[in-house]
Coordinates of C-alpha atoms in Angstrom, one line a residue:
M1 CA 145.3 131.2 29.5
F2 CA 146.6 133.3 32.5
E3 CA 143.3 135.0 33.3
P4 CA 141.8 132.2 35.4
E5 CA 145.0 132.0 37.5
E6 CA 144.7 135.7 38.4
D7 CA 141.1 135.3 39.4
S8 CA 142.0 132.4 41.7
E9 CA 144.7 134.5 43.4
V10 CA 142.3 137.4 44.0
E11 CA 139.8 135.0 45.6
E12 CA 142.5 133.6 47.9
I13 CA 143.5 137.1 49.0
T14 CA 139.9 138.1 49.7
E15 CA 139.3 135.0 51.8
K16 CA 142.4 135.7 54.0
Q17 CA 141.4 139.3 54.5
M18 CA 137.9 138.4 55.8
P19 CA 137.7 139.0 59.7
L20 CA 137.1 135.9 61.8
K21 CA 134.4 135.9 64.5
K22 CA 135.6 135.3 68.0
K23 CA 134.2 132.4 69.9
A24 CA 132.4 133.0 73.2
A25 CA 134.4 132.6 76.3
K26 CA 131.7 130.6 78.0
C27 CA 129.3 128.5 76.1
G28 CA 125.7 128.8 77.2
P29 CA 123.2 126.0 77.4
T30 CA 122.3 126.5 73.8
S31 CA 124.3 127.4 70.7
R32 CA 121.5 129.4 69.0
S33 CA 119.5 132.5 69.8
H34 CA 115.9 132.3 71.2
H35 CA 114.3 133.7 68.0
E36 CA 116.1 131.3 65.7
V37 CA 114.1 128.4 64.2
V38 CA 115.4 124.9 64.9
K39 CA 116.4 123.1 61.7
F40 CA 116.6 119.3 61.6
D41 CA 118.1 117.2 58.9
E42 CA 115.5 114.7 57.9
G43 CA 118.1 112.3 56.4
N44 CA 120.4 112.1 59.5
Y45 CA 117.8 112.6 62.3
F46 CA 117.5 108.9 63.1
M47 CA 119.6 106.0 61.9
P48 CA 118.6 102.5 63.1
S49 CA 121.3 100.1 64.0
S50 CA 121.8 96.7 62.5
D51 CA 120.4 95.0 65.6
E52 CA 117.2 97.0 65.3
D53 CA 116.9 96.1 61.6
S54 CA 117.1 92.4 62.4
S55 CA 114.9 92.1 65.5
P56 CA 113.9 95.0 67.8
D57 CA 113.2 92.5 70.6
E58 CA 116.7 91.0 70.7
L59 CA 118.8 93.5 72.6
G60 CA 122.0 92.4 74.4
D61 CA 123.3 93.7 77.7
T62 CA 125.6 96.2 76.1
D63 CA 122.9 97.7 73.8
D64 CA 122.2 100.9 75.6
D65 CA 121.6 103.0 72.5
G66 CA 124.2 105.5 73.6
F67 CA 122.4 106.4 76.9
V68 CA 124.6 108.5 79.2
S69 CA 123.7 108.0 82.9
K70 CA 125.4 111.1 84.3
F71 CA 124.4 114.6 83.2
V72 CA 127.3 116.7 81.8
S73 CA 126.8 120.4 81.5
A74 CA 128.0 122.6 78.6
S75 CA 131.1 123.6 80.6
G76 CA 132.1 119.9 81.0
R77 CA 131.5 119.7 84.7
K78 CA 129.3 117.1 86.3
R79 CA 126.5 118.1 88.5
R80 CA 126.1 116.4 91.8
L81 CA 123.1 116.9 94.1
K82 CA 123.8 117.9 97.7
K83 CA 122.9 115.3 100.2
M84 CA 120.3 116.4 102.8
K85 CA 121.6 116.1 106.3
K86 CA 119.4 114.0 108.6
R87 CA 117.4 116.2 111.0
V88 CA 117.5 115.8 114.8
W89 CA 114.0 116.3 116.3
Y90 CA 113.2 117.4 119.8
D91 CA 111.5 114.7 121.9
G92 CA 109.4 116.1 124.8
T93 CA 108.5 112.7 126.2
R94 CA 112.0 111.9 127.5
A95 CA 112.8 112.0 131.2
N96 CA 115.1 115.0 130.9
P97 CA 114.1 116.8 127.6
H98 CA 116.2 119.8 128.4
E99 CA 119.4 117.8 127.8
Q100 CA 118.7 117.7 124.1
I101 CA 119.1 121.5 123.5
A102 CA 121.9 121.9 120.9
V103 CA 122.5 123.6 117.6
K104 CA 120.5 122.4 114.6
L105 CA 117.9 120.8 116.8
C106 CA 114.5 120.9 115.1
F107 CA 111.0 121.5 116.6
T108 CA 107.6 121.0 115.1
D109 CA 106.5 124.6 115.5
V110 CA 107.3 127.8 117.4
Y111 CA 105.1 126.8 120.4
Q112 CA 107.1 123.6 121.1
F113 CA 110.3 125.6 120.9
R114 CA 109.0 128.2 123.5
R115 CA 108.0 125.4 125.9
S116 CA 111.3 123.6 125.5
L117 CA 113.1 126.9 126.1
K118 CA 111.2 127.5 129.3
T119 CA 111.9 123.9 130.5
Y120 CA 115.6 124.3 129.7
H121 CA 116.0 127.4 131.9
I122 CA 113.9 126.1 134.7
A123 CA 116.0 122.9 134.9
Q124 CA 119.1 125.2 135.2
L125 CA 117.4 127.5 137.7
R126 CA 118.0 130.4 135.3
N127 CA 115.9 133.1 133.7
F128 CA 115.8 134.5 130.2
E129 CA 114.3 137.4 128.3
Y130 CA 113.2 137.8 124.7
W131 CA 115.3 140.2 122.6
R132 CA 113.0 139.2 119.7
N133 CA 109.9 137.1 119.9
D134 CA 108.2 136.7 116.5
S135 CA 106.5 133.8 114.8
D136 CA 109.5 133.3 112.4
R137 CA 112.5 134.2 114.6
I138 CA 113.3 134.2 118.3
I139 CA 116.3 135.6 120.1
V140 CA 116.8 135.3 123.8
L141 CA 119.4 136.7 126.2
C142 CA 120.1 136.5 129.9
P143 CA 118.5 139.3 132.0
R144 CA 121.9 139.7 133.7
A145 CA 123.8 140.3 130.5
D146 CA 125.0 143.7 131.9
T147 CA 126.8 141.8 134.6
G148 CA 128.8 139.8 132.1
C149 CA 126.6 136.7 131.4
P150 CA 127.3 135.7 127.8
F151 CA 124.3 133.5 127.1
Y152 CA 122.7 134.0 123.7
M153 CA 120.4 131.8 121.7
S154 CA 118.7 132.3 118.3
A155 CA 116.2 130.2 116.4
S156 CA 114.2 130.7 113.2
K157 CA 111.7 129.0 111.0
I158 CA 112.8 126.9 108.0
A159 CA 111.6 128.3 104.7
H160 CA 108.2 127.0 103.4
E161 CA 107.8 124.9 106.6
Q162 CA 106.5 125.3 110.2
T163 CA 109.6 123.7 111.5
F164 CA 111.7 125.7 113.9
C165 CA 115.4 125.2 114.2
I166 CA 118.1 126.4 116.6
R167 CA 120.7 128.4 114.7
K168 CA 123.1 129.7 117.4
I169 CA 123.9 129.1 121.0
L170 CA 126.7 131.2 122.3
G171 CA 128.1 130.7 125.8
V172 CA 126.5 129.3 128.9
H173 CA 124.9 131.0 131.9
T174 CA 127.6 132.3 134.3
C175 CA 125.1 134.2 136.5
I176 CA 124.0 132.9 139.9
A177 CA 121.4 130.1 139.9
S178 CA 118.1 131.0 141.6
G179 CA 114.8 129.1 141.5
Q180 CA 112.8 132.1 142.7
H181 CA 113.2 134.0 139.4
T182 CA 112.4 131.3 136.9
K183 CA 109.4 131.5 134.5
V184 CA 107.3 128.8 136.1
T185 CA 103.8 129.5 134.8
I186 CA 100.5 127.7 135.5
D187 CA 100.3 126.3 131.9
W188 CA 103.9 124.9 132.2
L189 CA 103.2 123.3 135.6
A190 CA 99.9 121.8 134.3
K191 CA 101.8 120.3 131.3
Q192 CA 104.3 118.7 133.7
S193 CA 101.6 117.4 136.0
E194 CA 99.5 115.6 133.4
Q195 CA 101.3 112.3 133.8
A196 CA 100.8 112.3 137.6
V197 CA 97.1 113.1 137.2
R198 CA 96.7 110.4 134.6
I199 CA 98.3 107.8 136.9
D200 CA 96.2 108.9 139.9
P201 CA 93.2 111.2 139.3
N202 CA 93.1 111.9 143.1
T203 CA 96.5 113.5 143.2
T204 CA 96.6 116.2 145.8
V205 CA 98.0 119.7 145.5
D206 CA 100.8 119.0 148.0
T207 CA 101.9 116.0 145.9
L208 CA 102.4 118.3 142.8
I209 CA 104.3 120.8 144.9
D210 CA 106.7 118.1 146.3
N211 CA 107.2 116.6 142.8
A212 CA 108.1 120.0 141.3
N213 CA 110.5 120.7 144.2
Q214 CA 112.2 117.3 143.9
K215 CA 112.5 117.3 140.1
W216 CA 113.1 120.9 139.2
G217 CA 114.1 122.5 142.5
V218 CA 111.7 125.4 142.2
P219 CA 109.2 126.6 144.9
I220 CA 105.5 126.5 143.8
P221 CA 102.8 128.5 145.6
K222 CA 99.8 126.5 146.6
S223 CA 97.3 128.6 144.6
K224 CA 99.4 128.1 141.5
A225 CA 99.5 124.4 142.0
Y226 CA 95.8 124.2 142.6
R227 CA 95.0 125.9 139.3
A228 CA 97.6 123.8 137.4
R229 CA 96.0 120.6 138.8
K230 CA 92.6 121.8 137.6
I231 CA 93.9 122.4 134.1
A232 CA 95.7 119.0 134.0
F233 CA 92.6 117.2 135.3
S234 CA 90.4 118.7 132.6
V235 CA 92.9 117.7 129.9
V236 CA 93.2 114.1 131.2
M237 CA 89.6 113.4 132.3
G238 CA 87.8 116.0 130.1
D239 CA 85.0 118.3 131.0
Q240 CA 82.1 116.3 132.5
K241 CA 79.5 118.9 131.9
A242 CA 80.4 119.2 128.2
Q243 CA 80.2 115.5 127.8
Y244 CA 76.4 115.4 128.4
T245 CA 75.9 117.3 125.1
R246 CA 77.6 114.5 123.2
L247 CA 75.3 111.7 124.5
R248 CA 73.1 111.6 121.4
D249 CA 76.3 111.5 119.2
Y250 CA 77.6 108.6 121.2
L251 CA 74.3 106.6 120.9
Q252 CA 74.2 107.3 117.1
A253 CA 77.8 106.0 116.8
V254 CA 76.7 102.8 118.7
I255 CA 73.8 102.3 116.3
D256 CA 76.0 102.8 113.2
T257 CA 78.7 100.4 114.4
N258 CA 76.3 97.8 115.9
P259 CA 73.1 97.6 113.7
G260 CA 70.1 96.4 115.6
S261 CA 71.1 97.8 118.9
R262 CA 68.6 99.6 121.1
C263 CA 69.6 103.0 122.5
I264 CA 67.4 105.3 124.6
V265 CA 68.2 108.6 126.4
T266 CA 65.7 110.4 128.5
T267 CA 65.6 114.0 129.7
K268 CA 63.3 116.0 132.0
H269 CA 62.6 119.6 133.1
V270 CA 63.4 120.4 136.8
V271 CA 60.9 122.8 138.3
E272 CA 63.4 123.8 141.1
H273 CA 66.0 124.7 138.5
P274 CA 64.3 126.1 135.4
S275 CA 66.4 126.1 132.2
T276 CA 65.8 126.4 128.5
N277 CA 67.6 123.1 127.9
P278 CA 66.2 119.8 129.4
R279 CA 68.3 118.0 132.0
F280 CA 69.7 114.5 131.6
H281 CA 67.5 111.8 133.3
G282 CA 68.5 108.3 132.2
L283 CA 70.4 106.3 129.5
F284 CA 69.7 102.8 128.3
Y285 CA 71.4 100.9 125.5
C286 CA 71.6 97.2 124.5
L287 CA 74.1 96.0 122.0
N288 CA 72.7 93.7 119.3
A289 CA 75.5 91.2 119.7
S290 CA 74.7 90.8 123.4
K291 CA 71.0 90.4 122.7
E292 CA 71.5 87.8 120.0
G293 CA 74.0 85.9 122.2
F294 CA 71.6 85.8 125.1
L295 CA 68.6 84.6 123.0
N296 CA 70.5 82.0 120.9
G297 CA 73.1 80.9 123.4
C298 CA 71.2 80.5 126.6
R299 CA 68.9 77.6 127.4
P300 CA 65.2 78.6 127.6
F301 CA 64.0 77.2 130.9
I302 CA 62.6 78.5 134.1
G303 CA 63.6 77.0 137.4
K304 CA 61.9 77.0 140.8
R305 CA 63.5 76.6 144.2
S306 CA 61.8 76.3 147.5
V307 CA 63.2 77.9 150.5
Q308 CA 62.4 76.6 154.0

């Protein structure tokens, strides 16, 4: 009669003496190992509610089927996405674009940043030198840093983009302003003169020199202004000699967009100036809409007038 009781006591002692496994301090995203096979209970895997049994189309406003809108991690903390700050872009079309220079200012590429950097220093009648000039990072200093000028600027490219962004601007120029030591190049002057040439194609070299002196306060040599005007004129008006090679392309575009039009271009060989390519002689084109309007809209009569 007492033997079963002794067996039960032995079983209780052995269960108490068994070591317990310690729980992990931080729970991972899963509670199983990667090689363990996932087991599902077929009976309790999906239990339809009473509403679904009656009519699956009749769902009330509160029937969300237990959907949780916010994601909760295993540690119990809610994840919130960081809001992207709105970028401020450089606008080169403004009247005074150098006034935009500030930290976190973005540029489309490294070339636009270099042009704006040059404009910024020319407007201040200062100079700069590159401490580092790469396609992904630029660092500039003042050439008179040994005299105590603390100016420093660094910019770099944003990852996986061509966008350039100013990272740091330390101090301002404390050196003496001088317009004779600025980086006024022909390309920069041609870029600044495009608007004047576009308004008046007959803009003179003296006009460009006076405009640069009034707006930027820098002296421009006449030879540099002449070359800058030539570059600006070619950008605005285009190369006239190169346009003759595109005449047949232009006539084909006219025929494609205006079916029925008549387009003729003639060339000739000049004996005085022999060349492998023929020279342009004449151009004729008549739009189909103009031809149809003349034939169908005008009255077909011939008048005669006597002159005494």
